[in-house]
Amino acid sequence: MKPCKGFTLLEMVIAIAIFAVIATVSYASLGQFLDTYEYLTQRGEKTKGLQQTFAMLAQDFHYSADRSVRDGYGDREPAMVAGTQTFAETGELVRLTVSGPDLQVPTASRLTRVAWRLDQGRLYRVTWAVLDRAQDSRSYSRLILEGVAGLEFKFLTVDGNKQVQSAYEWTGNEGRPGAVEALLTLSNSRQYRWLLEVGNG
């Protein structure tokens, strides 16, 4: 019987070198895969956030109701108002009354006062539990999107000559706009422009 031959030193060196090359390539490929996965995950989350923002804005304006409210001091507040100096100081971009389903009475609708507010790059949707508020009425803020540089609304109407008119401020004295154009600017300077239908309320 012939004795078994072991690996020579040269063969072991070559095998180790080949293994090292394979390990290096595999590690680089794994790192590239993880980087790609992280990028796609972050991009997917951003896309999801943008889709959610558009869907909620579209829903609020589509189901907006022609119902004015009283603020915490008893003063009348129009059903839809935006772009005024008072709101600019608080970071609020628009306030409107929104009609939605009543969870307690499925066949009925419930009116809710809603505001959209931008604070340090974060876009919030604010709601109040009551329409006609007192000074101690609580509001509830929900974070919708981060990394926002600006959100601008342009209110569109059609005049008697069937010409489209636009305004960046809406006091509520003009009735109701036919549509609203929203321009969302992200912190990376990317912009998204949406045309939002306004319901008959």
PDB file of C-alpha atoms in Angstrom:
ATOM      1  CA  MET A   1       0.000   0.000   0.000  1.00  0.00           C
ATOM      2  CA  LYS A   2       1.323   3.399  -0.970  1.00  0.00           C
ATOM      3  CA  PRO A   3       1.451   5.984   1.794  1.00  0.00           C
ATOM      4  CA  CYS A   4      -0.910   8.984   1.423  1.00  0.00           C
ATOM      5  CA  LYS A   5       0.814  12.087   0.234  1.00  0.00           C
ATOM      6  CA  GLY A   6       0.056  15.303   2.103  1.00  0.00           C
ATOM      7  CA  PHE A   7      -0.071  18.806   0.703  1.00  0.00           C
ATOM      8  CA  THR A   8       3.224  20.389  -0.031  1.00  0.00           C
ATOM      9  CA  LEU A   9       4.002  23.800   1.375  1.00  0.00           C
ATOM     10  CA  LEU A  10       3.652  25.347  -2.071  1.00  0.00           C
ATOM     11  CA  GLU A  11       0.215  23.778  -2.580  1.00  0.00           C
ATOM     12  CA  MET A  12      -0.958  25.062   0.803  1.00  0.00           C
ATOM     13  CA  VAL A  13       0.269  28.565   0.003  1.00  0.00           C
ATOM     14  CA  ILE A  14      -1.548  28.520  -3.341  1.00  0.00           C
ATOM     15  CA  ALA A  15      -4.755  27.193  -1.704  1.00  0.00           C
ATOM     16  CA  ILE A  16      -4.630  29.871   0.983  1.00  0.00           C
ATOM     17  CA  ALA A  17      -4.052  32.557  -1.653  1.00  0.00           C
ATOM     18  CA  ILE A  18      -7.019  31.344  -3.710  1.00  0.00           C
ATOM     19  CA  PHE A  19      -9.206  31.251  -0.585  1.00  0.00           C
ATOM     20  CA  ALA A  20      -8.113  34.785   0.327  1.00  0.00           C
ATOM     21  CA  VAL A  21      -9.035  36.062  -3.143  1.00  0.00           C
ATOM     22  CA  ILE A  22     -12.439  34.350  -3.008  1.00  0.00           C
ATOM     23  CA  ALA A  23     -13.083  35.704   0.505  1.00  0.00           C
ATOM     24  CA  THR A  24     -12.115  39.233  -0.549  1.00  0.00           C
ATOM     25  CA  VAL A  25     -14.397  39.155  -3.595  1.00  0.00           C
ATOM     26  CA  SER A  26     -17.243  37.662  -1.547  1.00  0.00           C
ATOM     27  CA  TYR A  27     -16.838  40.285   1.192  1.00  0.00           C
ATOM     28  CA  ALA A  28     -16.828  43.103  -1.370  1.00  0.00           C
ATOM     29  CA  SER A  29     -19.916  41.669  -3.057  1.00  0.00           C
ATOM     30  CA  LEU A  30     -21.665  41.329   0.304  1.00  0.00           C
ATOM     31  CA  GLY A  31     -20.802  44.911   1.210  1.00  0.00           C
ATOM     32  CA  GLN A  32     -22.099  46.136  -2.134  1.00  0.00           C
ATOM     33  CA  PHE A  33     -25.284  44.106  -1.693  1.00  0.00           C
ATOM     34  CA  LEU A  34     -25.875  45.530   1.792  1.00  0.00           C
ATOM     35  CA  ASP A  35     -25.255  49.082   0.548  1.00  0.00           C
ATOM     36  CA  THR A  36     -27.702  48.545  -2.322  1.00  0.00           C
ATOM     37  CA  TYR A  37     -30.269  47.020   0.031  1.00  0.00           C
ATOM     38  CA  GLU A  38     -29.970  49.950   2.449  1.00  0.00           C
ATOM     39  CA  TYR A  39     -30.292  52.452  -0.410  1.00  0.00           C
ATOM     40  CA  LEU A  40     -33.358  50.728  -1.841  1.00  0.00           C
ATOM     41  CA  THR A  41     -34.908  50.444   1.631  1.00  0.00           C
ATOM     42  CA  GLN A  42     -34.413  54.148   2.318  1.00  0.00           C
ATOM     43  CA  ARG A  43     -35.694  55.053  -1.124  1.00  0.00           C
ATOM     44  CA  GLY A  44     -38.727  52.826  -0.617  1.00  0.00           C
ATOM     45  CA  GLU A  45     -39.480  54.493   2.713  1.00  0.00           C
ATOM     46  CA  LYS A  46     -39.195  57.948   1.121  1.00  0.00           C
ATOM     47  CA  THR A  47     -41.473  56.915  -1.740  1.00  0.00           C
ATOM     48  CA  LYS A  48     -43.972  55.509   0.739  1.00  0.00           C
ATOM     49  CA  GLY A  49     -43.853  58.747   2.736  1.00  0.00           C
ATOM     50  CA  LEU A  50     -44.484  60.836  -0.381  1.00  0.00           C
ATOM     51  CA  GLN A  51     -47.375  58.621  -1.436  1.00  0.00           C
ATOM     52  CA  GLN A  52     -48.907  58.874   2.029  1.00  0.00           C
ATOM     53  CA  THR A  53     -48.514  62.661   2.046  1.00  0.00           C
ATOM     54  CA  PHE A  54     -50.202  63.021  -1.337  1.00  0.00           C
ATOM     55  CA  ALA A  55     -53.008  60.627  -0.391  1.00  0.00           C
ATOM     56  CA  MET A  56     -53.796  62.462   2.847  1.00  0.00           C
ATOM     57  CA  LEU A  57     -53.664  65.907   1.249  1.00  0.00           C
ATOM     58  CA  ALA A  58     -55.879  64.742  -1.607  1.00  0.00           C
ATOM     59  CA  GLN A  59     -58.345  63.218   0.851  1.00  0.00           C
ATOM     60  CA  ASP A  60     -58.508  66.330   3.044  1.00  0.00           C
ATOM     61  CA  PHE A  61     -59.217  68.688   0.153  1.00  0.00           C
ATOM     62  CA  HIS A  62     -61.561  66.293  -1.628  1.00  0.00           C
ATOM     63  CA  TYR A  63     -63.673  65.847   1.512  1.00  0.00           C
ATOM     64  CA  SER A  64     -63.397  69.453   2.684  1.00  0.00           C
ATOM     65  CA  ALA A  65     -66.675  70.812   4.024  1.00  0.00           C
ATOM     66  CA  ASP A  66     -68.125  74.318   3.820  1.00  0.00           C
ATOM     67  CA  ARG A  67     -68.417  74.692   7.578  1.00  0.00           C
ATOM     68  CA  SER A  68     -66.776  77.614   9.373  1.00  0.00           C
ATOM     69  CA  VAL A  69     -65.726  77.205  13.017  1.00  0.00           C
ATOM     70  CA  ARG A  70     -65.003  79.238  16.134  1.00  0.00           C
ATOM     71  CA  ASP A  71     -61.446  79.494  17.381  1.00  0.00           C
ATOM     72  CA  GLY A  72     -60.359  79.379  21.014  1.00  0.00           C
ATOM     73  CA  TYR A  73     -61.335  83.030  21.505  1.00  0.00           C
ATOM     74  CA  GLY A  74     -64.784  82.683  19.971  1.00  0.00           C
ATOM     75  CA  ASP A  75     -63.861  84.393  16.707  1.00  0.00           C
ATOM     76  CA  ARG A  76     -65.140  83.024  13.418  1.00  0.00           C
ATOM     77  CA  GLU A  77     -62.669  81.049  11.335  1.00  0.00           C
ATOM     78  CA  PRO A  78     -63.494  80.317   7.664  1.00  0.00           C
ATOM     79  CA  ALA A  79     -64.078  76.767   6.501  1.00  0.00           C
ATOM     80  CA  MET A  80     -60.788  76.933   4.581  1.00  0.00           C
ATOM     81  CA  VAL A  81     -58.029  79.441   5.245  1.00  0.00           C
ATOM     82  CA  ALA A  82     -54.354  79.578   4.269  1.00  0.00           C
ATOM     83  CA  GLY A  83     -51.392  81.859   3.825  1.00  0.00           C
ATOM     84  CA  THR A  84     -52.340  84.466   6.430  1.00  0.00           C
ATOM     85  CA  GLN A  85     -49.736  86.076   8.655  1.00  0.00           C
ATOM     86  CA  THR A  86     -51.228  84.538  11.796  1.00  0.00           C
ATOM     87  CA  PHE A  87     -50.783  81.043  10.448  1.00  0.00           C
ATOM     88  CA  ALA A  88     -47.300  81.826   9.131  1.00  0.00           C
ATOM     89  CA  GLU A  89     -46.134  82.595  12.668  1.00  0.00           C
ATOM     90  CA  THR A  90     -47.283  79.190  13.919  1.00  0.00           C
ATOM     91  CA  GLY A  91     -45.946  77.249  10.954  1.00  0.00           C
ATOM     92  CA  GLU A  92     -49.439  76.274   9.842  1.00  0.00           C
ATOM     93  CA  LEU A  93     -49.902  76.227   6.086  1.00  0.00           C
ATOM     94  CA  VAL A  94     -53.633  75.626   5.783  1.00  0.00           C
ATOM     95  CA  ARG A  95     -56.682  74.940   7.940  1.00  0.00           C
ATOM     96  CA  LEU A  96     -59.870  73.355   6.681  1.00  0.00           C
ATOM     97  CA  THR A  97     -62.926  71.456   7.836  1.00  0.00           C
ATOM     98  CA  VAL A  98     -62.945  67.858   6.628  1.00  0.00           C
ATOM     99  CA  SER A  99     -65.855  65.440   6.444  1.00  0.00           C
ATOM    100  CA  GLY A 100     -65.087  61.831   7.279  1.00  0.00           C
ATOM    101  CA  PRO A 101     -66.859  58.663   8.411  1.00  0.00           C
ATOM    102  CA  ASP A 102     -68.147  58.524  11.962  1.00  0.00           C
ATOM    103  CA  LEU A 103     -66.710  55.392  13.575  1.00  0.00           C
ATOM    104  CA  GLN A 104     -69.597  55.210  16.034  1.00  0.00           C
ATOM    105  CA  VAL A 105     -72.292  55.647  13.376  1.00  0.00           C
ATOM    106  CA  PRO A 106     -71.067  54.020  10.125  1.00  0.00           C
ATOM    107  CA  THR A 107     -73.853  55.548   8.020  1.00  0.00           C
ATOM    108  CA  ALA A 108     -73.118  59.096   9.217  1.00  0.00           C
ATOM    109  CA  SER A 109     -70.267  61.508   8.594  1.00  0.00           C
ATOM    110  CA  ARG A 110     -68.242  63.458  11.115  1.00  0.00           C
ATOM    111  CA  LEU A 111     -66.656  66.876  10.648  1.00  0.00           C
ATOM    112  CA  THR A 112     -63.087  67.433  11.817  1.00  0.00           C
ATOM    113  CA  ARG A 113     -60.947  70.553  11.869  1.00  0.00           C
ATOM    114  CA  VAL A 114     -57.602  69.830  10.216  1.00  0.00           C
ATOM    115  CA  ALA A 115     -54.406  71.827   9.786  1.00  0.00           C
ATOM    116  CA  TRP A 116     -51.139  71.111   8.007  1.00  0.00           C
ATOM    117  CA  ARG A 117     -48.065  72.462   9.794  1.00  0.00           C
ATOM    118  CA  LEU A 118     -44.360  72.576   8.922  1.00  0.00           C
ATOM    119  CA  ASP A 119     -41.904  72.676  11.810  1.00  0.00           C
ATOM    120  CA  GLN A 120     -38.129  72.296  11.405  1.00  0.00           C
ATOM    121  CA  GLY A 121     -38.336  70.145   8.319  1.00  0.00           C
ATOM    122  CA  ARG A 122     -41.152  67.973   9.652  1.00  0.00           C
ATOM    123  CA  LEU A 123     -44.629  68.035   8.132  1.00  0.00           C
ATOM    124  CA  TYR A 124     -47.481  67.415  10.568  1.00  0.00           C
ATOM    125  CA  ARG A 125     -51.202  66.878  10.169  1.00  0.00           C
ATOM    126  CA  VAL A 126     -53.013  68.473  13.120  1.00  0.00           C
ATOM    127  CA  THR A 127     -56.581  67.688  14.186  1.00  0.00           C
ATOM    128  CA  TRP A 128     -58.899  68.974  16.896  1.00  0.00           C
ATOM    129  CA  ALA A 129     -61.443  66.889  18.767  1.00  0.00           C
ATOM    130  CA  VAL A 130     -64.101  69.608  18.401  1.00  0.00           C
ATOM    131  CA  LEU A 131     -64.982  72.105  15.670  1.00  0.00           C
ATOM    132  CA  ASP A 132     -65.860  75.134  17.791  1.00  0.00           C
ATOM    133  CA  ARG A 133     -62.948  75.243  20.180  1.00  0.00           C
ATOM    134  CA  ALA A 134     -62.384  76.618  23.635  1.00  0.00           C
ATOM    135  CA  GLN A 135     -59.016  77.924  24.806  1.00  0.00           C
ATOM    136  CA  ASP A 136     -58.251  74.590  26.455  1.00  0.00           C
ATOM    137  CA  SER A 137     -59.282  72.442  23.466  1.00  0.00           C
ATOM    138  CA  ARG A 138     -56.548  69.953  22.680  1.00  0.00           C
ATOM    139  CA  SER A 139     -55.007  69.373  19.289  1.00  0.00           C
ATOM    140  CA  TYR A 140     -53.358  66.177  18.079  1.00  0.00           C
ATOM    141  CA  SER A 141     -50.327  66.252  15.792  1.00  0.00           C
ATOM    142  CA  ARG A 142     -49.284  63.365  13.559  1.00  0.00           C
ATOM    143  CA  LEU A 143     -45.913  63.354  11.828  1.00  0.00           C
ATOM    144  CA  ILE A 144     -46.446  62.693   8.115  1.00  0.00           C
ATOM    145  CA  LEU A 145     -43.107  63.390   6.415  1.00  0.00           C
ATOM    146  CA  GLU A 146     -39.559  64.406   7.342  1.00  0.00           C
ATOM    147  CA  GLY A 147     -36.941  66.228   5.299  1.00  0.00           C
ATOM    148  CA  VAL A 148     -39.359  68.868   4.016  1.00  0.00           C
ATOM    149  CA  ALA A 149     -38.004  72.284   3.029  1.00  0.00           C
ATOM    150  CA  GLY A 150     -41.367  73.773   2.086  1.00  0.00           C
ATOM    151  CA  LEU A 151     -44.984  73.135   1.155  1.00  0.00           C
ATOM    152  CA  GLU A 152     -46.807  75.769  -0.853  1.00  0.00           C
ATOM    153  CA  PHE A 153     -50.479  75.867  -1.797  1.00  0.00           C
ATOM    154  CA  LYS A 154     -51.885  77.727  -4.798  1.00  0.00           C
ATOM    155  CA  PHE A 155     -55.665  78.100  -4.860  1.00  0.00           C
ATOM    156  CA  LEU A 156     -57.267  77.976  -8.301  1.00  0.00           C
ATOM    157  CA  THR A 157     -60.605  79.499  -9.308  1.00  0.00           C
ATOM    158  CA  VAL A 158     -62.389  80.297 -12.576  1.00  0.00           C
ATOM    159  CA  ASP A 159     -63.673  83.847 -13.046  1.00  0.00           C
ATOM    160  CA  GLY A 160     -66.694  85.063 -15.008  1.00  0.00           C
ATOM    161  CA  ASN A 161     -64.677  85.081 -18.225  1.00  0.00           C
ATOM    162  CA  LYS A 162     -63.752  81.437 -17.679  1.00  0.00           C
ATOM    163  CA  GLN A 163     -60.154  82.375 -16.973  1.00  0.00           C
ATOM    164  CA  VAL A 164     -58.213  80.503 -14.306  1.00  0.00           C
ATOM    165  CA  GLN A 165     -57.135  82.714 -11.422  1.00  0.00           C
ATOM    166  CA  SER A 166     -54.654  81.706  -8.734  1.00  0.00           C
ATOM    167  CA  ALA A 167     -53.870  82.938  -5.226  1.00  0.00           C
ATOM    168  CA  TYR A 168     -51.401  81.868  -2.547  1.00  0.00           C
ATOM    169  CA  GLU A 169     -53.538  83.286   0.253  1.00  0.00           C
ATOM    170  CA  TRP A 170     -57.060  82.121   0.979  1.00  0.00           C
ATOM    171  CA  THR A 171     -59.169  84.000   3.492  1.00  0.00           C
ATOM    172  CA  GLY A 172     -62.396  82.107   2.937  1.00  0.00           C
ATOM    173  CA  ASN A 173     -64.255  85.198   1.740  1.00  0.00           C
ATOM    174  CA  GLU A 174     -63.815  84.076  -1.865  1.00  0.00           C
ATOM    175  CA  GLY A 175     -66.047  81.048  -1.448  1.00  0.00           C
ATOM    176  CA  ARG A 176     -64.398  77.763  -2.323  1.00  0.00           C
ATOM    177  CA  PRO A 177     -61.555  77.128  -4.766  1.00  0.00           C
ATOM    178  CA  GLY A 178     -62.100  74.779  -7.664  1.00  0.00           C
ATOM    179  CA  ALA A 179     -58.776  73.062  -7.087  1.00  0.00           C
ATOM    180  CA  VAL A 180     -55.537  73.455  -5.168  1.00  0.00           C
ATOM    181  CA  GLU A 181     -52.023  73.039  -6.486  1.00  0.00           C
ATOM    182  CA  ALA A 182     -49.543  71.804  -3.873  1.00  0.00           C
ATOM    183  CA  LEU A 183     -45.789  72.223  -4.355  1.00  0.00           C
ATOM    184  CA  LEU A 184     -43.703  70.102  -1.998  1.00  0.00           C
ATOM    185  CA  THR A 185     -39.973  70.851  -1.767  1.00  0.00           C
ATOM    186  CA  LEU A 186     -37.694  68.383   0.011  1.00  0.00           C
ATOM    187  CA  SER A 187     -34.452  69.191   1.803  1.00  0.00           C
ATOM    188  CA  ASN A 188     -32.518  67.712  -1.147  1.00  0.00           C
ATOM    189  CA  SER A 189     -34.186  70.350  -3.406  1.00  0.00           C
ATOM    190  CA  ARG A 190     -36.388  67.815  -5.189  1.00  0.00           C
ATOM    191  CA  GLN A 191     -39.876  69.125  -5.893  1.00  0.00           C
ATOM    192  CA  TYR A 192     -43.215  67.415  -6.331  1.00  0.00           C
ATOM    193  CA  ARG A 193     -46.248  69.215  -7.730  1.00  0.00           C
ATOM    194  CA  TRP A 194     -49.746  67.823  -7.178  1.00  0.00           C
ATOM    195  CA  LEU A 195     -53.156  69.022  -8.342  1.00  0.00           C
ATOM    196  CA  LEU A 196     -55.753  68.423  -5.634  1.00  0.00           C
ATOM    197  CA  GLU A 197     -59.488  68.363  -6.277  1.00  0.00           C
ATOM    198  CA  VAL A 198     -61.682  70.324  -3.879  1.00  0.00           C
ATOM    199  CA  GLY A 199     -64.988  68.661  -3.051  1.00  0.00           C
ATOM    200  CA  ASN A 200     -68.344  70.400  -3.173  1.00  0.00           C
ATOM    201  CA  GLY A 201     -68.691  70.095   0.608  1.00  0.00           C
TER     202      GLY A 201
END
